[in-house]
Amino acid sequence: MTLLDPVTVEITVPRDPDAAFIAFTEGFGEWWPRATHTIAREECTGIRMQPGLGGEIIETARGREPQIWGKIEIWLPGEQVAFTWHPGWDSGDYTRVSVSFDQNAFGHCVIKLVHWEWENLGEIATAVRDGYVTGWQQVFGEVFATYLRQSNK
């Protein structure tokens, strides 16, 4: 299988990198669109990112066992968080996501999400990647960006 290009989404917001990092990680369950982008949808009771290297991204739902979406591989507060990503998939069929936080010359935070290693998904890799092109633009580029512009986190 040929290597598929990463999905990349970049936003710039009037926040400092430390605050944006905290909003993305500690505030994950506040900004993530649970009604449309979770396994359990309306039964979802929460989603959270455990802090630190080895922490997990966990979805909880009424009447269901917690679902692990991924595991933190890089934890550099104010700079970068990276994790495996397999929401609703077998943990061996993971992809990887990295989110970096940099301050530009105007004092705004440039936040870049990169999602790659699609080949781990085998025959469905292209279709899943294509879905994430618009999915990350909506969830990260619109929902998270709006959350950052409207919140005090």
GROMACS .gro file of N, CA and C in nm:
model
  459
    1MET      N    1   0.084  -0.118   0.000
    1MET     CA    2   0.000   0.000   0.000
    1MET      C    3   0.089   0.125   0.000
    2THR      N    4   0.054   0.222  -0.082
    2THR     CA    5   0.130   0.345  -0.083
    2THR      C    6   0.096   0.428   0.040
    3LEU      N    7   0.191   0.510   0.080
    3LEU     CA    8   0.169   0.595   0.196
    3LEU      C    9   0.067   0.703   0.164
    4LEU      N   10  -0.027   0.721   0.253
    4LEU     CA   11  -0.128   0.825   0.236
    4LEU      C   12  -0.081   0.952   0.305
    5ASP      N   13  -0.110   1.065   0.244
    5ASP     CA   14  -0.070   1.193   0.302
    5ASP      C   15  -0.140   1.215   0.436
    6PRO      N   16  -0.070   1.281   0.528
    6PRO     CA   17  -0.134   1.316   0.656
    6PRO      C   18  -0.249   1.414   0.631
    7VAL      N   19  -0.343   1.415   0.723
    7VAL     CA   20  -0.447   1.518   0.726
    7VAL      C   21  -0.394   1.626   0.819
    8THR      N   22  -0.393   1.750   0.771
    8THR     CA   23  -0.339   1.861   0.849
    8THR      C   24  -0.442   1.974   0.855
    9VAL      N   25  -0.464   2.025   0.975
    9VAL     CA   26  -0.552   2.141   0.995
    9VAL      C   27  -0.478   2.238   1.087
   10GLU      N   28  -0.477   2.365   1.049
   10GLU     CA   29  -0.408   2.466   1.129
   10GLU      C   30  -0.504   2.581   1.160
   11ILE      N   31  -0.501   2.624   1.284
   11ILE     CA   32  -0.583   2.739   1.326
   11ILE      C   33  -0.493   2.839   1.398
   12THR      N   34  -0.533   2.964   1.395
   12THR     CA   35  -0.463   3.069   1.469
   12THR      C   36  -0.566   3.140   1.555
   13VAL      N   37  -0.537   3.148   1.684
   13VAL     CA   38  -0.632   3.207   1.778
   13VAL      C   39  -0.561   3.305   1.870
   14PRO      N   40  -0.634   3.404   1.924
   14PRO     CA   41  -0.574   3.502   2.013
   14PRO      C   42  -0.556   3.450   2.155
   15ARG      N   43  -0.475   3.346   2.168
   15ARG     CA   44  -0.445   3.284   2.297
   15ARG      C   45  -0.297   3.256   2.303
   16ASP      N   46  -0.246   3.234   2.423
   16ASP     CA   47  -0.106   3.193   2.432
   16ASP      C   48  -0.101   3.040   2.427
   17PRO      N   49   0.014   2.983   2.390
   17PRO     CA   50   0.024   2.838   2.374
   17PRO      C   51  -0.010   2.758   2.500
   18ASP      N   52   0.025   2.808   2.618
   18ASP     CA   53  -0.007   2.734   2.741
   18ASP      C   54  -0.157   2.722   2.760
   19ALA      N   55  -0.229   2.833   2.741
   19ALA     CA   56  -0.375   2.831   2.757
   19ALA      C   57  -0.441   2.743   2.651
   20ALA      N   58  -0.392   2.749   2.529
   20ALA     CA   59  -0.449   2.667   2.423
   20ALA      C   60  -0.425   2.519   2.449
   21PHE      N   61  -0.307   2.485   2.498
   21PHE     CA   62  -0.276   2.346   2.532
   21PHE      C   63  -0.371   2.295   2.641
   22ILE      N   64  -0.390   2.375   2.744
   22ILE     CA   65  -0.481   2.337   2.853
   22ILE      C   66  -0.623   2.320   2.801
   23ALA      N   67  -0.667   2.412   2.715
   23ALA     CA   68  -0.803   2.402   2.660
   23ALA      C   69  -0.819   2.274   2.578
   24PHE      N   70  -0.718   2.240   2.499
   24PHE     CA   71  -0.727   2.120   2.416
   24PHE      C   72  -0.727   1.993   2.501
   25THR      N   73  -0.641   1.987   2.600
   25THR     CA   74  -0.624   1.864   2.677
   25THR      C   75  -0.721   1.855   2.796
   26GLU      N   76  -0.710   1.946   2.891
   26GLU     CA   77  -0.798   1.943   3.008
   26GLU      C   78  -0.943   1.971   2.970
   27GLY      N   79  -0.962   2.053   2.869
   27GLY     CA   80  -1.097   2.089   2.826
   27GLY      C   81  -1.154   1.999   2.718
   28PHE      N   82  -1.086   1.889   2.687
   28PHE     CA   83  -1.127   1.800   2.577
   28PHE      C   84  -1.275   1.764   2.584
   29GLY      N   85  -1.321   1.728   2.701
   29GLY     CA   86  -1.461   1.689   2.717
   29GLY      C   87  -1.559   1.804   2.707
   30GLU      N   88  -1.509   1.927   2.720
   30GLU     CA   89  -1.596   2.044   2.708
   30GLU      C   90  -1.618   2.084   2.563
   31TRP      N   91  -1.516   2.076   2.481
   31TRP     CA   92  -1.529   2.122   2.343
   31TRP      C   93  -1.559   2.012   2.243
   32TRP      N   94  -1.527   1.886   2.276
   32TRP     CA   95  -1.549   1.778   2.179
   32TRP      C   96  -1.699   1.761   2.153
   33PRO      N   97  -1.743   1.754   2.026
   33PRO     CA   98  -1.887   1.742   1.995
   33PRO      C   99  -1.941   1.601   2.018
   34ARG      N  100  -1.981   1.575   2.141
   34ARG     CA  101  -2.024   1.441   2.182
   34ARG      C  102  -2.147   1.392   2.108
   35ALA      N  103  -2.238   1.480   2.075
   35ALA     CA  104  -2.363   1.436   2.011
   35ALA      C  105  -2.340   1.382   1.870
   36THR      N  106  -2.233   1.424   1.805
   36THR     CA  107  -2.210   1.383   1.666
   36THR      C  108  -2.080   1.305   1.644
   37HIS      N  109  -1.983   1.316   1.734
   37HIS     CA  110  -1.852   1.257   1.708
   37HIS      C  111  -1.804   1.169   1.823
   38THR      N  112  -1.892   1.082   1.870
   38THR     CA  113  -1.856   0.982   1.970
   38THR      C  114  -1.912   0.847   1.927
   39ILE      N  115  -1.870   0.744   1.993
   39ILE     CA  116  -1.919   0.609   1.962
   39ILE      C  117  -2.064   0.596   2.008
   40ALA      N  118  -2.092   0.642   2.130
   40ALA     CA  119  -2.224   0.623   2.191
   40ALA      C  120  -2.326   0.732   2.155
   41ARG      N  121  -2.280   0.841   2.094
   41ARG     CA  122  -2.366   0.955   2.056
   41ARG      C  123  -2.448   1.005   2.175
   42GLU      N  124  -2.581   0.992   2.169
   42GLU     CA  125  -2.667   1.049   2.274
   42GLU      C  126  -2.651   0.979   2.409
   43GLU      N  127  -2.595   0.859   2.411
   43GLU     CA  128  -2.571   0.787   2.536
   43GLU      C  129  -2.438   0.826   2.600
   44CYS      N  130  -2.357   0.902   2.528
   44CYS     CA  131  -2.226   0.942   2.578
   44CYS      C  132  -2.242   1.033   2.700
   45THR      N  133  -2.174   0.998   2.809
   45THR     CA  134  -2.181   1.079   2.931
   45THR      C  135  -2.054   1.161   2.952
   46GLY      N  136  -1.952   1.135   2.873
   46GLY     CA  137  -1.830   1.214   2.886
   46GLY      C  138  -1.718   1.162   2.801
   47ILE      N  139  -1.624   1.249   2.777
   47ILE     CA  140  -1.501   1.214   2.709
   47ILE      C  141  -1.390   1.296   2.773
   48ARG      N  142  -1.278   1.232   2.797
   48ARG     CA  143  -1.170   1.306   2.863
   48ARG      C  144  -1.035   1.255   2.816
   49MET      N  145  -0.938   1.345   2.831
   49MET     CA  146  -0.800   1.312   2.800
   49MET      C  147  -0.725   1.313   2.932
   50GLN      N  148  -0.676   1.196   2.972
   50GLN     CA  149  -0.598   1.189   3.095
   50GLN      C  150  -0.464   1.258   3.072
   51PRO      N  151  -0.421   1.342   3.164
   51PRO     CA  152  -0.297   1.416   3.143
   51PRO      C  153  -0.172   1.329   3.155
   52GLY      N  154  -0.070   1.367   3.081
   52GLY     CA  155   0.061   1.305   3.094
   52GLY      C  156   0.087   1.190   3.000
   53LEU      N  157   0.214   1.160   2.986
   53LEU     CA  158   0.260   1.051   2.903
   53LEU      C  159   0.195   0.921   2.949
   54GLY      N  160   0.137   0.847   2.857
   54GLY     CA  161   0.069   0.723   2.890
   54GLY      C  162  -0.078   0.739   2.926
   55GLY      N  163  -0.123   0.864   2.941
   55GLY     CA  164  -0.265   0.889   2.967
   55GLY      C  165  -0.350   0.842   2.849
   56GLU      N  166  -0.476   0.824   2.875
   56GLU     CA  167  -0.565   0.774   2.769
   56GLU      C  168  -0.676   0.875   2.739
   57ILE      N  169  -0.730   0.861   2.620
   57ILE     CA  170  -0.850   0.936   2.581
   57ILE      C  171  -0.965   0.837   2.596
   58ILE      N  172  -1.061   0.871   2.681
   58ILE     CA  173  -1.164   0.774   2.722
   58ILE      C  174  -1.304   0.833   2.702
   59GLU      N  175  -1.389   0.755   2.638
   59GLU     CA  176  -1.531   0.790   2.625
   59GLU      C  177  -1.610   0.704   2.723
   60THR      N  178  -1.700   0.766   2.798
   60THR     CA  179  -1.789   0.693   2.887
   60THR      C  180  -1.932   0.711   2.838
   61ALA      N  181  -2.014   0.608   2.863
   61ALA     CA  182  -2.153   0.612   2.817
   61ALA      C  183  -2.240   0.530   2.910
   62ARG      N  184  -2.367   0.568   2.916
   62ARG     CA  185  -2.463   0.493   2.996
   62ARG      C  186  -2.474   0.349   2.947
   63GLY      N  187  -2.461   0.255   3.040
   63GLY     CA  188  -2.480   0.114   3.008
   63GLY      C  189  -2.370   0.050   2.926
   64ARG      N  190  -2.257   0.115   2.912
   64ARG     CA  191  -2.147   0.061   2.831
   64ARG      C  192  -2.015   0.069   2.907
   65GLU      N  193  -1.925  -0.017   2.871
   65GLU     CA  194  -1.790  -0.011   2.924
   65GLU      C  195  -1.720   0.112   2.865
   66PRO      N  196  -1.628   0.173   2.940
   66PRO     CA  197  -1.552   0.285   2.883
   66PRO      C  198  -1.478   0.242   2.756
   67GLN      N  199  -1.473   0.331   2.659
   67GLN     CA  200  -1.405   0.305   2.533
   67GLN      C  201  -1.277   0.387   2.527
   68ILE      N  202  -1.165   0.321   2.505
   68ILE     CA  203  -1.037   0.389   2.493
   68ILE      C  204  -1.019   0.429   2.346
   69TRP      N  205  -0.997   0.559   2.325
   69TRP     CA  206  -0.978   0.611   2.189
   69TRP      C  207  -0.832   0.620   2.150
   70GLY      N  208  -0.743   0.627   2.248
   70GLY     CA  209  -0.601   0.641   2.217
   70GLY      C  210  -0.519   0.659   2.343
   71LYS      N  211  -0.388   0.665   2.324
   71LYS     CA  212  -0.295   0.675   2.436
   71LYS      C  213  -0.194   0.787   2.407
   72ILE      N  214  -0.166   0.868   2.508
   72ILE     CA  215  -0.074   0.981   2.494
   72ILE      C  216   0.069   0.931   2.477
   73GLU      N  217   0.134   0.975   2.370
   73GLU     CA  218   0.273   0.937   2.342
   73GLU      C  219   0.370   1.052   2.364
   74ILE      N  220   0.324   1.175   2.350
   74ILE     CA  221   0.407   1.293   2.376
   74ILE      C  222   0.322   1.390   2.456
   75TRP      N  223   0.378   1.441   2.565
   75TRP     CA  224   0.308   1.537   2.652
   75TRP      C  225   0.407   1.647   2.689
   76LEU      N  226   0.403   1.757   2.615
   76LEU     CA  227   0.489   1.872   2.640
   76LEU      C  228   0.399   1.994   2.658
   77PRO      N  229   0.356   2.023   2.781
   77PRO     CA  230   0.262   2.132   2.806
   77PRO      C  231   0.304   2.263   2.738
   78GLY      N  232   0.209   2.321   2.669
   78GLY     CA  233   0.231   2.447   2.598
   78GLY      C  234   0.301   2.431   2.464
   79GLU      N  235   0.341   2.308   2.431
   79GLU     CA  236   0.415   2.285   2.306
   79GLU      C  237   0.351   2.181   2.216
   80GLN      N  238   0.327   2.060   2.270
   80GLN     CA  239   0.279   1.951   2.185
   80GLN      C  240   0.214   1.841   2.268
   81VAL      N  241   0.111   1.782   2.211
   81VAL     CA  242   0.054   1.658   2.262
   81VAL      C  243   0.037   1.567   2.140
   82ALA      N  244   0.074   1.441   2.155
   82ALA     CA  245   0.057   1.344   2.046
   82ALA      C  246   0.005   1.214   2.105
   83PHE      N  247  -0.078   1.146   2.026
   83PHE     CA  248  -0.143   1.027   2.077
   83PHE      C  249  -0.179   0.931   1.965
   84THR      N  250  -0.194   0.803   2.002
   84THR     CA  251  -0.252   0.707   1.909
   84THR      C  252  -0.400   0.739   1.902
   85TRP      N  253  -0.464   0.695   1.795
   85TRP     CA  254  -0.605   0.728   1.773
   85TRP      C  255  -0.676   0.608   1.713
   86HIS      N  256  -0.774   0.556   1.786
   86HIS     CA  257  -0.851   0.440   1.738
   86HIS      C  258  -0.991   0.440   1.800
   87PRO      N  259  -1.067   0.549   1.784
   87PRO     CA  260  -1.201   0.554   1.844
   87PRO      C  261  -1.297   0.451   1.782
   88GLY      N  262  -1.333   0.352   1.860
   88GLY     CA  263  -1.425   0.250   1.812
   88GLY      C  264  -1.358   0.141   1.731
   89TRP      N  265  -1.227   0.145   1.719
   89TRP     CA  266  -1.153   0.044   1.644
   89TRP      C  267  -1.071  -0.039   1.741
   90ASP      N  268  -1.019  -0.150   1.691
   90ASP     CA  269  -0.925  -0.230   1.767
   90ASP      C  270  -0.801  -0.146   1.794
   91SER      N  271  -0.746  -0.154   1.914
   91SER     CA  272  -0.632  -0.070   1.950
   91SER      C  273  -0.508  -0.097   1.865
   92GLY      N  274  -0.500  -0.211   1.799
   92GLY     CA  275  -0.389  -0.239   1.709
   92GLY      C  276  -0.402  -0.171   1.575
   93ASP      N  277  -0.521  -0.122   1.545
   93ASP     CA  278  -0.548  -0.054   1.418
   93ASP      C  279  -0.545   0.096   1.436
   94TYR      N  280  -0.447   0.145   1.508
   94TYR     CA  281  -0.442   0.287   1.541
   94TYR      C  282  -0.379   0.370   1.430
   95THR      N  283  -0.411   0.498   1.434
   95THR     CA  284  -0.340   0.599   1.357
   95THR      C  285  -0.276   0.690   1.461
   96ARG      N  286  -0.209   0.795   1.417
   96ARG     CA  287  -0.145   0.886   1.513
   96ARG      C  288  -0.189   1.029   1.485
   97VAL      N  289  -0.201   1.106   1.595
   97VAL     CA  290  -0.237   1.247   1.588
   97VAL      C  291  -0.136   1.325   1.671
   98SER      N  292  -0.092   1.438   1.617
   98SER     CA  293  -0.004   1.530   1.690
   98SER      C  294  -0.065   1.669   1.682
   99VAL      N  295  -0.064   1.739   1.794
   99VAL     CA  296  -0.113   1.876   1.798
   99VAL      C  297  -0.002   1.962   1.858
  100SER      N  298   0.042   2.062   1.781
  100SER     CA  299   0.150   2.150   1.827
  100SER      C  300   0.095   2.291   1.849
  101PHE      N  301   0.158   2.361   1.943
  101PHE     CA  302   0.114   2.495   1.986
  101PHE      C  303   0.233   2.589   1.979
  102ASP      N  304   0.226   2.689   1.891
  102ASP     CA  305   0.335   2.785   1.875
  102ASP      C  306   0.281   2.927   1.877
  103GLN      N  307   0.360   3.018   1.928
  103GLN     CA  308   0.319   3.159   1.931
  103GLN      C  309   0.378   3.230   1.810
  104ASN      N  310   0.295   3.306   1.738
  104ASN     CA  311   0.346   3.380   1.623
  104ASN      C  312   0.393   3.519   1.665
  105ALA      N  313   0.441   3.596   1.570
  105ALA     CA  314   0.496   3.730   1.598
  105ALA      C  315   0.392   3.828   1.650
  106PHE      N  316   0.264   3.797   1.631
  106PHE     CA  317   0.157   3.885   1.675
  106PHE      C  318   0.101   3.845   1.812
  107GLY      N  319   0.163   3.744   1.874
  107GLY     CA  320   0.119   3.700   2.005
  107GLY      C  321   0.002   3.603   2.003
  108HIS      N  322  -0.035   3.556   1.885
  108HIS     CA  323  -0.143   3.458   1.873
  108HIS      C  324  -0.085   3.317   1.870
  109CYS      N  325  -0.167   3.221   1.902
  109CYS     CA  326  -0.124   3.082   1.902
  109CYS      C  327  -0.161   3.017   1.770
  110VAL      N  328  -0.061   2.958   1.707
  110VAL     CA  329  -0.082   2.879   1.586
  110VAL      C  330  -0.084   2.733   1.631
  111ILE      N  331  -0.197   2.669   1.610
  111ILE     CA  332  -0.215   2.531   1.655
  111ILE      C  333  -0.231   2.444   1.531
  112LYS      N  334  -0.148   2.342   1.522
  112LYS     CA  335  -0.147   2.257   1.404
  112LYS      C  336  -0.174   2.112   1.444
  113LEU      N  337  -0.277   2.055   1.385
  113LEU     CA  338  -0.310   1.915   1.406
  113LEU      C  339  -0.266   1.837   1.282
  114VAL      N  340  -0.193   1.729   1.304
  114VAL     CA  341  -0.150   1.641   1.196
  114VAL      C  342  -0.192   1.498   1.233
  115HIS      N  343  -0.262   1.431   1.140
  115HIS     CA  344  -0.312   1.296   1.162
  115HIS      C  345  -0.255   1.207   1.051
  116TRP      N  346  -0.183   1.100   1.089
  116TRP     CA  347  -0.116   1.016   0.991
  116TRP      C  348  -0.113   0.870   1.033
  117GLU      N  349  -0.036   0.790   0.961
  117GLU     CA  350  -0.023   0.644   0.974
  117GLU      C  351  -0.153   0.572   0.940
  118TRP      N  352  -0.216   0.619   0.833
  118TRP     CA  353  -0.342   0.559   0.784
  118TRP      C  354  -0.324   0.414   0.742
  119GLU      N  355  -0.204   0.379   0.699
  119GLU     CA  356  -0.178   0.245   0.647
  119GLU      C  357  -0.206   0.136   0.749
  120ASN      N  358  -0.204   0.169   0.878
  120ASN     CA  359  -0.236   0.071   0.982
  120ASN      C  360  -0.379   0.019   0.970
  121LEU      N  361  -0.464   0.088   0.895
  121LEU     CA  362  -0.604   0.049   0.883
  121LEU      C  363  -0.631  -0.044   0.766
  122GLY      N  364  -0.527  -0.079   0.692
  122GLY     CA  365  -0.543  -0.174   0.583
  122GLY      C  366  -0.629  -0.122   0.469
  123GLU      N  367  -0.719  -0.207   0.420
  123GLU     CA  368  -0.799  -0.177   0.301
  123GLU      C  369  -0.891  -0.056   0.318
  124ILE      N  370  -0.929  -0.023   0.439
  124ILE     CA  371  -1.021   0.089   0.460
  124ILE      C  372  -0.949   0.222   0.483
  125ALA      N  373  -0.816   0.219   0.477
  125ALA     CA  374  -0.736   0.338   0.510
  125ALA      C  375  -0.777   0.461   0.429
  126THR      N  376  -0.789   0.449   0.299
  126THR     CA  377  -0.821   0.565   0.215
  126THR      C  378  -0.957   0.622   0.251
  127ALA      N  379  -1.056   0.537   0.269
  127ALA     CA  380  -1.191   0.584   0.301
  127ALA      C  381  -1.194   0.653   0.438
  128VAL      N  382  -1.126   0.595   0.536
  128VAL     CA  383  -1.124   0.655   0.669
  128VAL      C  384  -1.052   0.789   0.664
  129ARG      N  385  -0.938   0.793   0.597
  129ARG     CA  386  -0.863   0.918   0.585
  129ARG      C  387  -0.949   1.026   0.519
  130ASP      N  388  -1.018   0.990   0.412
  130ASP     CA  389  -1.102   1.088   0.342
  130ASP      C  390  -1.208   1.146   0.435
  131GLY      N  391  -1.264   1.063   0.523
  131GLY     CA  392  -1.363   1.111   0.618
  131GLY      C  393  -1.304   1.209   0.719
  132TYR      N  394  -1.179   1.186   0.757
  132TYR     CA  395  -1.114   1.274   0.853
  132TYR      C  396  -1.072   1.408   0.793
  133VAL      N  397  -1.060   1.416   0.661
  133VAL     CA  398  -1.027   1.545   0.599
  133VAL      C  399  -1.133   1.648   0.638
  134THR      N  400  -1.259   1.612   0.620
  134THR     CA  401  -1.367   1.705   0.659
  134THR      C  402  -1.396   1.697   0.809
  135GLY      N  403  -1.378   1.579   0.868
  135GLY     CA  404  -1.405   1.563   1.010
  135GLY      C  405  -1.318   1.651   1.097
  136TRP      N  406  -1.187   1.651   1.073
  136TRP     CA  407  -1.099   1.735   1.154
  136TRP      C  408  -1.119   1.883   1.125
  137GLN      N  409  -1.152   1.916   1.000
  137GLN     CA  410  -1.179   2.057   0.970
  137GLN      C  411  -1.297   2.106   1.054
  138GLN      N  412  -1.399   2.022   1.066
  138GLN     CA  413  -1.515   2.061   1.146
  138GLN      C  414  -1.483   2.058   1.296
  139VAL      N  415  -1.434   1.945   1.346
  139VAL     CA  416  -1.415   1.928   1.490
  139VAL      C  417  -1.304   2.017   1.545
  140PHE      N  418  -1.190   2.020   1.477
  140PHE     CA  419  -1.076   2.097   1.524
  140PHE      C  420  -1.080   2.240   1.470
  141GLY      N  421  -1.095   2.251   1.338
  141GLY     CA  422  -1.089   2.381   1.273
  141GLY      C  423  -1.204   2.473   1.305
  142GLU      N  424  -1.320   2.417   1.335
  142GLU     CA  425  -1.437   2.499   1.366
  142GLU      C  426  -1.477   2.490   1.514
  143VAL      N  427  -1.506   2.369   1.563
  143VAL     CA  428  -1.557   2.353   1.700
  143VAL      C  429  -1.451   2.395   1.803
  144PHE      N  430  -1.330   2.340   1.793
  144PHE     CA  431  -1.226   2.374   1.890
  144PHE      C  432  -1.185   2.521   1.878
  145ALA      N  433  -1.172   2.570   1.756
  145ALA     CA  434  -1.135   2.711   1.736
  145ALA      C  435  -1.239   2.804   1.799
  146THR      N  436  -1.366   2.774   1.779
  146THR     CA  437  -1.474   2.853   1.839
  146THR      C  438  -1.468   2.847   1.991
  147TYR      N  439  -1.447   2.727   2.045
  147TYR     CA  440  -1.434   2.708   2.189
  147TYR      C  441  -1.323   2.797   2.245
  148LEU      N  442  -1.208   2.797   2.178
  148LEU     CA  443  -1.096   2.879   2.223
  148LEU      C  444  -1.127   3.029   2.219
  149ARG      N  445  -1.196   3.070   2.115
  149ARG     CA  446  -1.226   3.213   2.103
  149ARG      C  447  -1.332   3.258   2.201
  150GLN      N  448  -1.415   3.165   2.249
  150GLN     CA  449  -1.525   3.203   2.338
  150GLN      C  450  -1.502   3.170   2.485
  151SER      N  451  -1.403   3.088   2.515
  151SER     CA  452  -1.384   3.046   2.655
  151SER      C  453  -1.271   3.122   2.721
  152ASN      N  454  -1.263   3.106   2.850
  152ASN     CA  455  -1.155   3.168   2.928
  152ASN      C  456  -1.050   3.065   2.968
  153LYS      N  457  -1.057   2.944   2.917
  153LYS     CA  458  -0.962   2.839   2.953
  153LYS      C  459  -0.832   2.861   2.882
   0.00000   0.00000   0.00000
